[in-house]
Short mmCIF file of C-alpha atoms in Angstrom, two decimals:
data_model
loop_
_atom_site.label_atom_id
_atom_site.label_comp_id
_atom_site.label_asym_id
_atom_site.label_seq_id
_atom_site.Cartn_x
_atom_site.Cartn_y
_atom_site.Cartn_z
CA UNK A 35 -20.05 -24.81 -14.84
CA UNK A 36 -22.62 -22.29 -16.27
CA UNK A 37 -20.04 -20.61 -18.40
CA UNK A 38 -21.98 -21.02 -21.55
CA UNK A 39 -19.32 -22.96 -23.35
CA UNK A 40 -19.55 -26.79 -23.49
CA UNK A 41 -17.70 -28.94 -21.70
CA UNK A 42 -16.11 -30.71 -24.98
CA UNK A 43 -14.94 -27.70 -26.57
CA UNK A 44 -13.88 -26.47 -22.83
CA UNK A 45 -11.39 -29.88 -22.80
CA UNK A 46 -10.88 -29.28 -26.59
CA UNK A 47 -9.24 -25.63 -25.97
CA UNK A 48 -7.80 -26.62 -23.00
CA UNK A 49 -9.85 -24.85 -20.10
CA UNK A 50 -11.66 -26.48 -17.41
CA UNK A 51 -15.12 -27.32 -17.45
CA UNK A 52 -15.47 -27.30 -13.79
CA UNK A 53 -14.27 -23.57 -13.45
CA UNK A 54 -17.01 -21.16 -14.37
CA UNK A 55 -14.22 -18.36 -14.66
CA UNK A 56 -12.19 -20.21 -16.91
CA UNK A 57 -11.83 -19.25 -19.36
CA UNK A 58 -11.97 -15.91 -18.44
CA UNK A 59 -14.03 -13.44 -20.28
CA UNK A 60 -14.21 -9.90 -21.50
CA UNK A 61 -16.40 -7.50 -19.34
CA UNK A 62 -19.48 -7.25 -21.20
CA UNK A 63 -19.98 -11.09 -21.90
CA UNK A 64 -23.26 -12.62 -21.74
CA UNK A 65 -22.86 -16.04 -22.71
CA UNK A 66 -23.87 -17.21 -19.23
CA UNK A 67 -26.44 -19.12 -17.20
CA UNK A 68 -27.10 -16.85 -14.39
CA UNK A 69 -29.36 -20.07 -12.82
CA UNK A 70 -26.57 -22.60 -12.43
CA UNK A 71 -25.37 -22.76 -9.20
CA UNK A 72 -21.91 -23.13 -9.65
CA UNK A 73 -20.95 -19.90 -12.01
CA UNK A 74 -23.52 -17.83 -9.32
CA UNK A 75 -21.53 -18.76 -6.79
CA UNK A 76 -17.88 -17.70 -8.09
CA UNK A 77 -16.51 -14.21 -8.68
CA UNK A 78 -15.52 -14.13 -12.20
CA UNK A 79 -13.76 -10.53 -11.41
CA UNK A 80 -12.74 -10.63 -8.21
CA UNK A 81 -13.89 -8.13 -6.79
CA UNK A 82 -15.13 -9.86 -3.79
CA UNK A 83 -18.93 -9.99 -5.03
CA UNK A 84 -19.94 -13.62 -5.91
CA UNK A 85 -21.53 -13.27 -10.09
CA UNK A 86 -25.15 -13.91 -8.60
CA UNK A 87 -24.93 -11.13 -6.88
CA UNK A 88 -23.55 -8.87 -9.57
CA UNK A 89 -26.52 -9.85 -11.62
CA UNK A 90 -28.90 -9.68 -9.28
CA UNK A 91 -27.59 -6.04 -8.84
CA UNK A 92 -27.12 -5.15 -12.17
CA UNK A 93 -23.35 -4.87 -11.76
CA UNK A 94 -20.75 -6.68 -14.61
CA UNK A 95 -19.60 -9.87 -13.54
CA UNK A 96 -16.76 -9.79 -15.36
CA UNK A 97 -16.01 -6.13 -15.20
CA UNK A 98 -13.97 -4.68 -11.52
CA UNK A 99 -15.91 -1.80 -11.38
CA UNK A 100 -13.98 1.50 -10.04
CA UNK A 101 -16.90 4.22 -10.00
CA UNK A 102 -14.85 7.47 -9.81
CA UNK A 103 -11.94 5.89 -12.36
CA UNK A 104 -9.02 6.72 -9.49
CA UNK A 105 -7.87 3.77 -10.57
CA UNK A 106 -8.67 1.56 -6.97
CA UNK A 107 -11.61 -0.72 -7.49
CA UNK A 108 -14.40 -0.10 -5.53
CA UNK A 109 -14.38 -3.42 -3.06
CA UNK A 110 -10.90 -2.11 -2.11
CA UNK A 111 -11.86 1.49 -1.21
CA UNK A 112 -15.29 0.23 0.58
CA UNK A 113 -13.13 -2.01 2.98
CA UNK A 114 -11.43 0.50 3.67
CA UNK A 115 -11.23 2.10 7.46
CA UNK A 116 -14.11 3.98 8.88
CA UNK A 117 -16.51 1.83 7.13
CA UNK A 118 -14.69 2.86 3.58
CA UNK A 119 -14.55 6.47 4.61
CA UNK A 120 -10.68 6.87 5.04
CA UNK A 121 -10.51 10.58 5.27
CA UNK A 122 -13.59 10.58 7.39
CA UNK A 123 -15.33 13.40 5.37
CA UNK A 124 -19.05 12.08 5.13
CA UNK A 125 -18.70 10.51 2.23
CA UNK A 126 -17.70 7.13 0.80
CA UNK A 127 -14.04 7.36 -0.76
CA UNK A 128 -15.62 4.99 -3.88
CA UNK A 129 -17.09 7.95 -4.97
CA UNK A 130 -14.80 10.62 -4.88
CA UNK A 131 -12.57 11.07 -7.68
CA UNK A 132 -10.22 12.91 -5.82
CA UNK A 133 -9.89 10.18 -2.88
CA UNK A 134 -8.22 7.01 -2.80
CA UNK A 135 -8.15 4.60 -0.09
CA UNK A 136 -5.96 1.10 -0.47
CA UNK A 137 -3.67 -1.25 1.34
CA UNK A 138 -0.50 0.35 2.54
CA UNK A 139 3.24 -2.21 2.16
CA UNK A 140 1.81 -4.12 5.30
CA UNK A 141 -1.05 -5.42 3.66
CA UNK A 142 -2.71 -4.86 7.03
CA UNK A 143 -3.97 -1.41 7.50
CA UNK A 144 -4.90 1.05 4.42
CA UNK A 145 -3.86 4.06 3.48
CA UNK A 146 -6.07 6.92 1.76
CA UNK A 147 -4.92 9.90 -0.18
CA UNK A 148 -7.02 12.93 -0.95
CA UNK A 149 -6.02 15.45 -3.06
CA UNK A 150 -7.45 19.16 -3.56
CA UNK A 151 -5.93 22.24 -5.97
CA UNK A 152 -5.84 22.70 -9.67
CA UNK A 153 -4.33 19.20 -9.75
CA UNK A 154 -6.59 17.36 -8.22
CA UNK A 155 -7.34 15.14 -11.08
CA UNK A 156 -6.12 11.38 -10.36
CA UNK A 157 -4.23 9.92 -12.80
CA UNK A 158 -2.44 7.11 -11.12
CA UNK A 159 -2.33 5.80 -7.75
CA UNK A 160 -0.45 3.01 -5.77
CA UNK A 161 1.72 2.06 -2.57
CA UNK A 162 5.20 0.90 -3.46
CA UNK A 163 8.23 0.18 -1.99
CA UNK A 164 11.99 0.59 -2.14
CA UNK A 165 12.16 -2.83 -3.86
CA UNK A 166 9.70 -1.23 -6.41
CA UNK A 167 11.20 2.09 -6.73
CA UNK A 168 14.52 0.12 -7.46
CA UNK A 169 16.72 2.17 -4.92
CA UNK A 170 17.14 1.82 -0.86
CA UNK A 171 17.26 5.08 1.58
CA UNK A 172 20.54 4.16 3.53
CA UNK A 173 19.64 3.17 6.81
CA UNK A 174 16.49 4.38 6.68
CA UNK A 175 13.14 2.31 6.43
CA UNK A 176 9.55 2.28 4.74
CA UNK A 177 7.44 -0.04 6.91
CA UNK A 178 4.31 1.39 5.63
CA UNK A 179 5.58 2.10 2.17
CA UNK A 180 5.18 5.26 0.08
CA UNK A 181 2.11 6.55 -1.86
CA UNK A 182 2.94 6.90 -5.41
CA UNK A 183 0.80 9.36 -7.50
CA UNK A 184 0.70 10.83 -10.55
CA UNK A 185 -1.23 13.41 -11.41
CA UNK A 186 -2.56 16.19 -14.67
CA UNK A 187 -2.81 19.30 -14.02
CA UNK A 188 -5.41 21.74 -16.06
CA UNK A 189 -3.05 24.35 -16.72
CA UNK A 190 0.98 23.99 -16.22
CA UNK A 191 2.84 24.96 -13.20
CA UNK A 192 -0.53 24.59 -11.03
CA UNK A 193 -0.41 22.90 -7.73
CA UNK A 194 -1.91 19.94 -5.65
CA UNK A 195 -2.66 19.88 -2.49
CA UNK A 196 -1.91 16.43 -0.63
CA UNK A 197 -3.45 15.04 2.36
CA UNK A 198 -2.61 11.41 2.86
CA UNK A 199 -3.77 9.27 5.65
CA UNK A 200 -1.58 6.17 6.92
CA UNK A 201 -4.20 4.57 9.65
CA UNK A 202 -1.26 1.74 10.00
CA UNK A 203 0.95 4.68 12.02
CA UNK A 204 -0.89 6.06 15.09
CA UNK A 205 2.53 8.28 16.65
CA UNK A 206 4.48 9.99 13.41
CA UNK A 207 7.09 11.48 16.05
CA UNK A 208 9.67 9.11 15.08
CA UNK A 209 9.09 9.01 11.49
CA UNK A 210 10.71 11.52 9.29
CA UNK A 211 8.58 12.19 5.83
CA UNK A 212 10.76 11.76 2.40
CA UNK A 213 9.88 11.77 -0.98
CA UNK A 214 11.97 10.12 -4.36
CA UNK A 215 12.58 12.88 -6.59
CA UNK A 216 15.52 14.13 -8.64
CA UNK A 217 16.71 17.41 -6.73
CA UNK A 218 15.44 19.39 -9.54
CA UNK A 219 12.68 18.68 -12.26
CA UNK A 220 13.99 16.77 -15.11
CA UNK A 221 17.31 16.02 -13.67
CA UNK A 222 18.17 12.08 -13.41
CA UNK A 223 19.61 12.50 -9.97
CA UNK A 224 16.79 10.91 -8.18
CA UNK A 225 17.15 10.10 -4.48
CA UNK A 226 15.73 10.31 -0.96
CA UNK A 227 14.98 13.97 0.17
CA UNK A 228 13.40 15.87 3.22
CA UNK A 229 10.15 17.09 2.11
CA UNK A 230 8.40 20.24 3.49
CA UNK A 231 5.15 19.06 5.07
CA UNK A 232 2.90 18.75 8.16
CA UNK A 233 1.75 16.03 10.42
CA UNK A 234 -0.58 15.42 12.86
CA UNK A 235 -2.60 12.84 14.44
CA UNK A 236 -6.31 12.87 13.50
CA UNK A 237 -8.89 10.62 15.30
CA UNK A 238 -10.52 8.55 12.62
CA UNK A 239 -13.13 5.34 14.00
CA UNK A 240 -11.42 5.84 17.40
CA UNK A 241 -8.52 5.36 15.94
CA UNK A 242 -6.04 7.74 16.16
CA UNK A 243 -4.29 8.08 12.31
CA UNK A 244 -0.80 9.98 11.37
CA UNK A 245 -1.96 12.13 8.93
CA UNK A 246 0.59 14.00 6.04
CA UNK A 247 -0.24 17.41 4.46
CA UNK A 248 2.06 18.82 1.84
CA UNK A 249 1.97 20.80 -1.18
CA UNK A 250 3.04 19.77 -5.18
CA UNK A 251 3.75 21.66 -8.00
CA UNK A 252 4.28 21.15 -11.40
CA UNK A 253 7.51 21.47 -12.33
CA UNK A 254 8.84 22.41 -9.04
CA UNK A 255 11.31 20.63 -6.67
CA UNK A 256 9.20 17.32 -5.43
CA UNK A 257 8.06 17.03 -9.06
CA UNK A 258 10.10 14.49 -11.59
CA UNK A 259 9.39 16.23 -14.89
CA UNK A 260 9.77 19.89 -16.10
CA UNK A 261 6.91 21.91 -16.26
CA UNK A 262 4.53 19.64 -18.34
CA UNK A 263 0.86 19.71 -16.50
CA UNK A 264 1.65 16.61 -15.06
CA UNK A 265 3.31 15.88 -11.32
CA UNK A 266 4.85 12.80 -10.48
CA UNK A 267 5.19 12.17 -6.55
CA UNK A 268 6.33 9.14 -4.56
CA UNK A 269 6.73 10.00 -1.31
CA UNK A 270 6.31 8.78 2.34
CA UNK A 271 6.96 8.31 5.85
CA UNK A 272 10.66 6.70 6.65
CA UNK A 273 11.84 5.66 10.30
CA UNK A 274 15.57 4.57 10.81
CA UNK A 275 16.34 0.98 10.79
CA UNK A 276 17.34 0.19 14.05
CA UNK A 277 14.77 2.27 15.81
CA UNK A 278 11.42 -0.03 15.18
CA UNK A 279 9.46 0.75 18.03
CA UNK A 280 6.98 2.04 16.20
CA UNK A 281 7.41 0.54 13.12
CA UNK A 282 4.76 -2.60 12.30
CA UNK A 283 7.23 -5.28 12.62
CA UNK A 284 9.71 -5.15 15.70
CA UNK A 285 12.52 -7.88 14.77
CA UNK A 286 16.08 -7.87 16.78
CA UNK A 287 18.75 -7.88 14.43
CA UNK A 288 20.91 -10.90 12.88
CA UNK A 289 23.60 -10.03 15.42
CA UNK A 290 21.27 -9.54 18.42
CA UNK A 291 20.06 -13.14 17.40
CA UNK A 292 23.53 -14.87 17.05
CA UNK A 293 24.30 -13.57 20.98
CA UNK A 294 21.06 -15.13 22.11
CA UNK A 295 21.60 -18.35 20.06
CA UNK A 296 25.70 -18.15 21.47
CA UNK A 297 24.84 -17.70 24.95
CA UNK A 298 22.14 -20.34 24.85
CA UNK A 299 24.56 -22.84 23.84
CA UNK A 300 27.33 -21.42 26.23
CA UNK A 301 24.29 -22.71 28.73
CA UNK A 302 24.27 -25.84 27.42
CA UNK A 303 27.49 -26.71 27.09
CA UNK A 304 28.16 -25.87 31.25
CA UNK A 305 24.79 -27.90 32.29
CA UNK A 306 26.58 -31.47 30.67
CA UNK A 307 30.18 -30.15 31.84
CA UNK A 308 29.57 -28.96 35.61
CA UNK A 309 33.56 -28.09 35.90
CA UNK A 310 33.22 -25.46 33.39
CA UNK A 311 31.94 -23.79 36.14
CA UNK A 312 34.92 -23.95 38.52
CA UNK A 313 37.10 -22.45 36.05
CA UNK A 314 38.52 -18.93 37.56
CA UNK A 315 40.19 -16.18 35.42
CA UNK A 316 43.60 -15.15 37.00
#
């Protein structure tokens, strides 16, 4: 398989010799035979570029490579929307440290975050949900999940400011914007709160894209932790439950179901009886 280990001591150690990625390797190796056919042609990394390729363009095969360390890898920011420009600023999000672009809870359409301020420095990044954060918002709903951040600050108490793009949501007039948070830094109490922001619709690829500004400050309310150069934000926009219009998904409830599958058989049950249908309420 071109993997530069036999296929004896492959079977010996228990890996297979027909899998060029297994087993897998550190970033860095160079055991390899970049001419064989078969390990060219996988993606030890997966990162979407076939090892070939990588080689070819000087790129670690076994490495994801993330150029501006946010923490996405670049083949997920450069399929991103607009061509991997997701806050449409001229310049790919891959390279902007500052600017993160990945698949929102649908798994369909992306989401990109870009952050400016004194806290603009990117530690952590992801989409998560209310299965992930380990706590529901009553009868409200995150189709498109939340953006979870964290982020260092310079010098404490400085700010961030947040612009976050959800191309999944092209209307955010039924959507209300929350954020998990305690209702004071450092408290335990965290829950589901209003957060001050703004949104507007911005036209992105022809696309027209909700997008979120708001403001975060270290140690302030919205942040987890005390003042500690470090803000901690998940936050995103909710819709309630039984008002999906606009939501990704529109499914009728169990109960809406159960009439449909009642009256069906209610149907049924007069076609094969035809006296059913003489019967008269007095």
């Amino acid at each position: 398989d071109g993997d530069g280990i036999s296929d004896d001591a492959e079977v010996a150690n228990g890996s297979d010799p027909a899998n060029a990625c297994d087993p897998m390797q550190a970033p860095g190796y160079t055991g390899y035979d970049a001419s064989n056919t078969t390990w060219a042609a996988a993606d030890c990394d997966g990162d979407g570029t076939p090892n070939g390729d990588e080689v070819t363009n000087g790129s670690d095969p076994y490495l994801v490579e993330d150029s501006d360390g946010d923490g996405i890898p670049d083949y997920i920011e450069n399929a991103a929307t607009n061509i991997g420009d997701g806050n449409n600023d001229g310049t790919p999000d891959y390279l902007q440290s500052n600017v993160a672009s990945m698949h929102d809870a649908t798994g369909s359409s992306y989401v990109t975050v870009e952050i400016t301020g004194e806290c603009s420095q990117l530690n952590t990044v992801k989409v998560v949900t209310d299965t992930d954060i380990g706590q529901t918002d009553g009868n409200k709903t995150y189709p498109y999940g939340s953006v979870a951040i964290t982020l260092n600050c310079l010098t404490p108490g400085e700010s961030a400011g947040m612009r976050v793009y959800w191309h999944g949501l092209q209307d955010p007039s039924d959507y209300v914007f929350r954020k998990f948070a305690p209702t004071a830094p450092g408290l335990m109490d965290h829950q589901y709160l209003d957060y001050p922001h703004t949104a507007t619709v911005e036209m992105i690829d022809g696309n027209n894209v909700a997008r979120y500004d708001y403001t975060l400050t270290d140690g302030a309310f919205g942040d987890h932790t005390i003042v500690d150069s470090v803000i901690i934000d998940p936050a995103g926009p909710s819709i309630e439950a039984n008002n999906v219009g606009n939501a990704p998904f529109n499914i009728p409830s169990t109960n809406i179901w159960a009439l449909l599958v009642l009256g069906l058989a209610f149907m049924w049950q007069v076609s094969r009886h035809p006296q059913l249908k003489k019967i008269k309420i007095k």
